[in-house]
Coordinates of C-alpha atoms in Angstrom, one line a residue:
M79 CA 33.1 189.0 225.5
S80 CA 32.1 186.1 223.3
P81 CA 32.2 186.8 219.5
Y82 CA 28.6 185.5 219.2
I83 CA 27.4 188.0 221.7
I84 CA 29.3 190.8 220.0
M85 CA 27.8 189.7 216.6
I86 CA 24.3 189.8 218.2
L87 CA 24.8 193.3 219.7
L88 CA 26.2 194.7 216.4
S89 CA 23.3 193.2 214.5
S90 CA 20.9 194.8 216.9
L91 CA 22.7 198.1 216.4
G92 CA 22.1 197.8 212.7
L93 CA 18.5 196.7 213.2
G94 CA 17.7 199.7 215.4
T95 CA 19.2 202.1 212.9
A96 CA 17.6 200.5 209.9
L97 CA 14.2 200.5 211.7
T98 CA 14.5 204.2 212.4
F99 CA 15.6 204.9 208.8
M100 CA 12.6 203.1 207.4
S101 CA 9.9 204.2 209.8
S102 CA 7.3 206.9 209.0
H103 CA 5.5 206.3 212.3
W104 CA 6.8 207.9 215.5
L105 CA 6.3 204.7 217.6
L106 CA 8.4 202.6 215.2
A107 CA 11.1 205.4 215.1
W108 CA 11.1 205.3 219.0
M109 CA 11.5 201.5 219.0
G110 CA 14.5 201.8 216.6
L111 CA 16.2 204.3 218.9
E112 CA 15.5 202.2 222.0
I113 CA 17.0 199.0 220.3
N114 CA 20.0 201.1 219.4
T115 CA 20.5 202.3 222.9
L116 CA 20.0 198.8 224.5
A117 CA 22.4 197.2 222.0
I118 CA 25.4 199.5 222.6
T119 CA 25.0 199.5 226.4
P120 CA 26.7 196.1 226.9
L121 CA 29.5 197.1 224.5
M122 CA 30.2 200.1 226.6
A123 CA 30.4 198.2 229.9
Q124 CA 32.2 195.2 228.6
H125 CA 35.6 196.0 230.3
H126 CA 34.0 196.2 233.8
H127 CA 36.1 199.3 234.6
P128 CA 34.5 201.8 237.1
R129 CA 34.9 204.6 234.5
A130 CA 33.3 202.5 231.8
V131 CA 30.3 201.6 234.1
E132 CA 29.9 205.2 235.0
A133 CA 30.0 206.3 231.3
T134 CA 27.4 203.5 230.5
T135 CA 25.1 204.7 233.3
K136 CA 25.3 208.3 232.2
Y137 CA 24.7 207.4 228.5
F138 CA 21.7 205.1 229.3
L139 CA 20.0 207.7 231.6
T140 CA 20.5 210.4 229.0
Q141 CA 19.2 208.4 226.1
A142 CA 16.3 207.0 228.1
A143 CA 15.2 210.6 229.0
A144 CA 15.5 211.7 225.3
A145 CA 13.5 208.7 224.1
A146 CA 10.8 209.3 226.7
T147 CA 10.6 212.9 225.6
I148 CA 10.2 211.9 221.9
L149 CA 7.4 209.5 222.9
F150 CA 5.7 212.1 225.0
A151 CA 5.9 214.8 222.3
S152 CA 4.7 212.4 219.6
T153 CA 1.7 211.5 221.8
I154 CA 0.9 215.2 222.3
N155 CA 1.0 215.7 218.5
A156 CA -1.3 212.6 218.0
W157 CA -3.7 213.9 220.6
A158 CA -3.9 217.3 219.1
T159 CA -3.9 216.4 215.4
G160 CA -4.7 212.7 215.2
E161 CA -1.5 211.9 213.3
W162 CA 1.4 209.6 214.2
N163 CA 3.2 210.3 210.9
I164 CA 6.7 211.8 211.3
N165 CA 6.0 214.2 208.4
C166 CA 2.8 215.5 210.1
L167 CA 4.4 216.9 213.2
T168 CA 2.6 220.2 213.3
H169 CA 1.9 220.9 217.0
P170 CA 4.4 223.7 218.1
I171 CA 5.0 222.3 221.6
A172 CA 5.5 218.7 220.2
T173 CA 7.9 220.1 217.5
T174 CA 10.0 221.9 220.0
L175 CA 10.1 219.0 222.4
V176 CA 11.1 216.5 219.7
T177 CA 13.8 218.9 218.4
M178 CA 15.4 219.3 221.9
A179 CA 15.1 215.5 222.5
L180 CA 16.9 214.7 219.3
A181 CA 19.5 217.3 220.1
L182 CA 20.0 215.6 223.5
K183 CA 20.4 212.2 221.7
V184 CA 23.2 213.3 219.3
G185 CA 24.9 215.7 221.8
L186 CA 24.1 219.2 220.4
A187 CA 24.8 222.1 222.7
P188 CA 23.4 223.1 225.2
M189 CA 22.5 219.4 225.8
H190 CA 26.1 218.2 225.2
F191 CA 27.2 217.8 228.8
W192 CA 27.0 214.0 228.8
M193 CA 29.1 213.4 225.7
P194 CA 32.7 214.2 226.7
P195 CA 32.6 212.2 230.0
V196 CA 30.9 209.3 228.3
M197 CA 33.5 209.2 225.5
Q198 CA 36.3 209.5 228.1
G199 CA 35.1 206.3 229.8
L200 CA 35.1 204.2 226.6
D201 CA 37.8 202.4 224.8
L202 CA 38.6 203.7 221.3
T203 CA 36.6 201.1 219.4
T204 CA 33.4 201.7 221.3
G205 CA 34.1 205.5 221.2
L206 CA 34.3 205.2 217.4
I207 CA 30.8 203.6 217.3
M208 CA 29.5 206.3 219.7
A209 CA 30.9 209.1 217.5
T210 CA 29.8 207.8 214.2
W211 CA 27.1 205.0 214.0
Q212 CA 25.1 206.4 216.9
K213 CA 24.5 209.7 215.1
L214 CA 22.8 208.1 212.1
A215 CA 19.3 207.3 213.5
P216 CA 18.7 210.6 215.3
F217 CA 20.0 212.6 212.3
A218 CA 17.6 210.7 210.0
L219 CA 14.7 211.9 212.2
I220 CA 16.1 215.5 212.3
I221 CA 16.4 215.6 208.5
Q222 CA 12.8 214.2 208.2
M223 CA 11.2 216.8 210.5
A224 CA 13.5 219.8 209.7
P225 CA 10.9 221.4 207.4
F226 CA 8.4 221.6 210.2
T227 CA 10.8 222.8 212.9
H228 CA 11.4 226.4 214.0
P229 CA 14.3 227.8 211.9
Q230 CA 15.6 230.0 214.6
L231 CA 15.8 227.0 217.0
L232 CA 17.8 224.9 214.7
T233 CA 20.2 227.8 213.8
A234 CA 20.7 228.6 217.5
L235 CA 21.4 225.0 218.3
G236 CA 23.9 224.7 215.4
L237 CA 25.7 228.0 216.2
L238 CA 25.9 227.2 219.9
S239 CA 27.3 223.7 219.2
V240 CA 30.0 225.0 216.9
F241 CA 31.2 227.6 219.4
I242 CA 31.0 225.2 222.4
G243 CA 32.7 222.4 220.4
G244 CA 35.5 224.8 219.7
W245 CA 35.8 226.4 223.1
G246 CA 35.5 223.1 225.0
G247 CA 38.3 221.3 223.2
L248 CA 40.9 224.1 223.9
N249 CA 42.1 223.0 227.3
Q250 CA 41.7 219.2 227.0
T251 CA 44.6 216.7 227.2
Q252 CA 42.6 213.5 226.6
L253 CA 42.2 212.6 223.0
R254 CA 38.7 211.1 223.4
K255 CA 37.4 214.3 225.0
I256 CA 38.9 216.3 222.2
L257 CA 37.2 214.1 219.6
A258 CA 33.9 214.4 221.6
Y259 CA 34.1 218.2 221.3
S260 CA 35.1 217.9 217.7
S261 CA 31.9 215.8 217.2
I262 CA 29.8 218.5 218.8
A263 CA 31.3 221.2 216.5
H264 CA 30.7 219.1 213.4
L265 CA 27.1 218.3 214.4
G266 CA 26.6 222.1 214.7
W267 CA 27.6 222.6 211.0
M268 CA 25.2 219.9 210.0
T269 CA 22.3 221.3 212.0
V270 CA 22.7 224.9 210.7
I271 CA 22.2 223.8 207.1
V272 CA 19.7 221.0 207.5
Q273 CA 16.6 223.2 206.8
L274 CA 18.2 225.0 203.8
K275 CA 19.7 222.0 202.0
P276 CA 19.3 218.5 203.7
Q277 CA 21.4 216.8 201.0
L278 CA 24.4 218.9 202.2
T279 CA 23.8 217.7 205.8
I280 CA 23.9 214.1 204.5
L281 CA 27.2 214.8 202.6
T282 CA 28.7 216.5 205.7
L283 CA 27.7 213.6 207.9
C284 CA 29.2 211.0 205.6
L285 CA 32.5 212.9 205.3
Y286 CA 32.6 213.4 209.1
I287 CA 32.1 209.7 209.7
V288 CA 35.0 208.9 207.3
M289 CA 37.4 211.4 208.8
T290 CA 36.5 210.4 212.4
M291 CA 37.0 206.7 211.6
A292 CA 40.4 207.5 210.2
T293 CA 41.4 209.4 213.3
F294 CA 40.0 206.9 215.8
L295 CA 41.6 204.0 214.0
T296 CA 45.0 205.8 213.9
F297 CA 44.9 206.5 217.6
K298 CA 43.9 202.8 218.2
L299 CA 46.9 201.6 216.2
M300 CA 49.2 203.9 218.2
S301 CA 47.5 203.0 221.5
A302 CA 47.2 206.7 222.2
T303 CA 44.7 208.2 224.6
K304 CA 46.5 211.3 225.7
I305 CA 48.4 214.1 224.0
N306 CA 51.6 213.1 225.7
T307 CA 51.5 209.7 224.1
L308 CA 51.5 211.4 220.7
A309 CA 54.9 212.9 221.3
T310 CA 56.6 209.4 221.0
S311 CA 54.5 208.4 218.0
W312 CA 57.0 209.6 215.4
A313 CA 59.6 207.1 216.6
K314 CA 57.0 204.2 216.4
A315 CA 55.5 204.9 213.0
P316 CA 56.6 208.0 211.1
V317 CA 54.3 207.5 208.1
L318 CA 51.3 206.9 210.2
T319 CA 52.1 210.0 212.3
A320 CA 52.4 212.2 209.2
T321 CA 49.0 210.9 207.8
A322 CA 47.4 211.3 211.3
A323 CA 48.5 215.0 211.4
L324 CA 47.0 215.5 207.9
A325 CA 43.7 213.8 209.0
L326 CA 43.4 216.1 212.0
L327 CA 44.0 219.1 209.7
S328 CA 41.3 217.7 207.4
L329 CA 38.9 217.5 210.4
G330 CA 39.8 221.2 211.0
G331 CA 38.7 222.0 207.4
L332 CA 42.0 223.1 205.8
P333 CA 42.4 222.9 202.1
P334 CA 43.5 220.9 200.0
L335 CA 42.1 218.1 202.3
T336 CA 38.6 216.5 202.2
G337 CA 37.3 218.3 205.3
F338 CA 37.4 221.7 203.5
M339 CA 34.6 220.5 201.1
P340 CA 31.6 220.4 203.5
K341 CA 32.6 223.7 205.2
W342 CA 33.1 225.4 201.9
L343 CA 29.8 224.2 200.5
I344 CA 27.9 225.1 203.7
L345 CA 29.3 228.6 203.8
Q346 CA 28.5 229.1 200.1
E347 CA 24.9 227.9 200.7
L348 CA 24.4 230.2 203.7
T349 CA 25.7 233.2 201.7
T350 CA 23.4 232.3 198.8
Q351 CA 20.4 232.1 201.1
G352 CA 21.1 235.6 202.4
L353 CA 22.6 234.7 205.8
P354 CA 26.1 236.3 205.7
L355 CA 26.2 237.0 209.4
T356 CA 25.6 233.3 210.2
A357 CA 28.2 232.3 207.7
T358 CA 30.7 234.7 209.2
M359 CA 30.1 233.4 212.7
M360 CA 30.5 229.8 211.5
A361 CA 33.7 230.6 209.7
L362 CA 35.2 232.3 212.7
S363 CA 34.2 229.5 215.1
A364 CA 36.0 227.0 212.9
L365 CA 39.2 228.7 213.9
L366 CA 38.6 227.6 217.5
S367 CA 38.4 224.0 216.5
L368 CA 41.4 224.4 214.2
Y369 CA 43.5 225.6 217.2
F370 CA 43.2 222.3 219.1
Y371 CA 43.8 220.2 215.9
L372 CA 47.0 222.2 215.4
R373 CA 47.9 221.6 219.0
L374 CA 47.7 217.8 218.4
C375 CA 49.7 218.1 215.2
Y376 CA 52.3 220.1 217.1
S377 CA 52.6 217.4 219.7
M378 CA 53.0 214.7 217.1
T379 CA 55.4 216.3 214.6
L380 CA 57.2 219.2 216.2
T381 CA 58.1 217.9 219.7
M382 CA 61.1 215.7 220.6
A383 CA 60.6 212.6 222.8
P384 CA 62.7 212.6 225.9
N385 CA 66.1 210.8 225.4
T386 CA 65.7 208.8 228.7
N387 CA 62.3 207.1 228.5
N388 CA 61.5 204.9 231.4
A389 CA 58.4 203.5 229.7
L390 CA 58.1 200.3 227.7
T391 CA 59.2 200.4 224.1
P392 CA 56.1 199.5 222.1
W393 CA 57.7 200.2 218.8
R394 CA 59.8 197.1 219.1
L395 CA 56.7 194.9 219.3
Q396 CA 55.0 193.6 216.1
N397 CA 51.5 195.2 215.7
T398 CA 49.0 192.7 214.4
Q399 CA 46.0 194.9 214.0
T400 CA 44.4 194.9 210.6
K401 CA 45.0 198.2 208.6
N402 CA 42.7 197.8 205.6
L403 CA 39.9 200.0 206.9
L404 CA 42.4 202.6 208.2
V405 CA 44.1 202.8 204.8
T406 CA 40.7 203.2 203.0
T407 CA 39.3 205.9 205.3
M408 CA 42.7 207.8 205.5
T409 CA 42.9 207.9 201.7
M410 CA 39.3 209.3 201.5
T411 CA 40.1 211.8 204.3
L412 CA 43.0 213.3 202.5
M413 CA 42.1 213.1 198.8
L414 CA 38.4 213.7 198.1
L415 CA 38.5 217.5 197.6
P416 CA 38.8 217.3 193.8
L417 CA 35.4 215.5 193.8
T418 CA 33.7 218.7 195.0
P419 CA 32.1 219.5 191.6
L420 CA 30.6 216.0 191.5
A421 CA 29.3 216.5 195.1
Q422 CA 27.7 219.8 194.1
T423 CA 26.0 218.1 191.1
L424 CA 24.6 215.3 193.3
I425 CA 23.2 217.6 196.0
S426 CA 21.9 220.3 193.8

């Protein structure tokens, strides 16, 4: 694809997200979401592979259905109350419809079925955009309308997402599907706390984006798309493999890595708000996700590659990919836990 076309599409992605961020009118927010969807569709289908075309079609139909539901629900609210403002969403049917449509847009369970197959059909760069940038605009709307949404609905969506994100990734061998289920589980953590403390949701989203970027960029540098490929990564790049294992443990939420910070703060806030049962269920469900992260670490660091390898020897080839962004995100993924007191001060 021409660099000029890629620049136009990435600019449109930024425009759609910025438009949704700045809008207080449902029609403008809907336009921003539509620009976002239309901009990423050519990026998803650029390789002309049948699997990429199938993933693009699934993604487009799902996002179009969610956007149409948002427009329909906001019209119901305007008809009933005369208000198009996002902060004036008071009609109960419209509120429920918009919440479910936004859950479908980001991939919250039980509307998550499109996400793993779509991620599997994309290359790692486009998958990175899908797992990070595409969550920003819908989450901005979720945070804005969270005070007017049914608390039980958001809590149920969050708990279900954390459990399904953990269970779904257990028997996967494809790295992109594993990262898709990881995304579903992390989105569940953000959704559970969004009504009680939205600043904590924003912090969790930012840290999730940093950790996911580090993981995707590492797999891209290794050219790894399956667990079996990770078994030979130690011979190619020992330092990168060691940091990749630590990044996966950070995604799982193990101390003393950065990923422990949002889980710790969310569990603390849930306990403070008098929801110990929810906090216990969230903490136990995190063990499910931790299992498949440990499985990836085991494949990378504790398995020996076969002595007679009939495949090509990519470690003899010079890798020309730029590593600046990877180094920055990996450092943040591993070393931000000491800044927890500062984060608590900023979000309190």
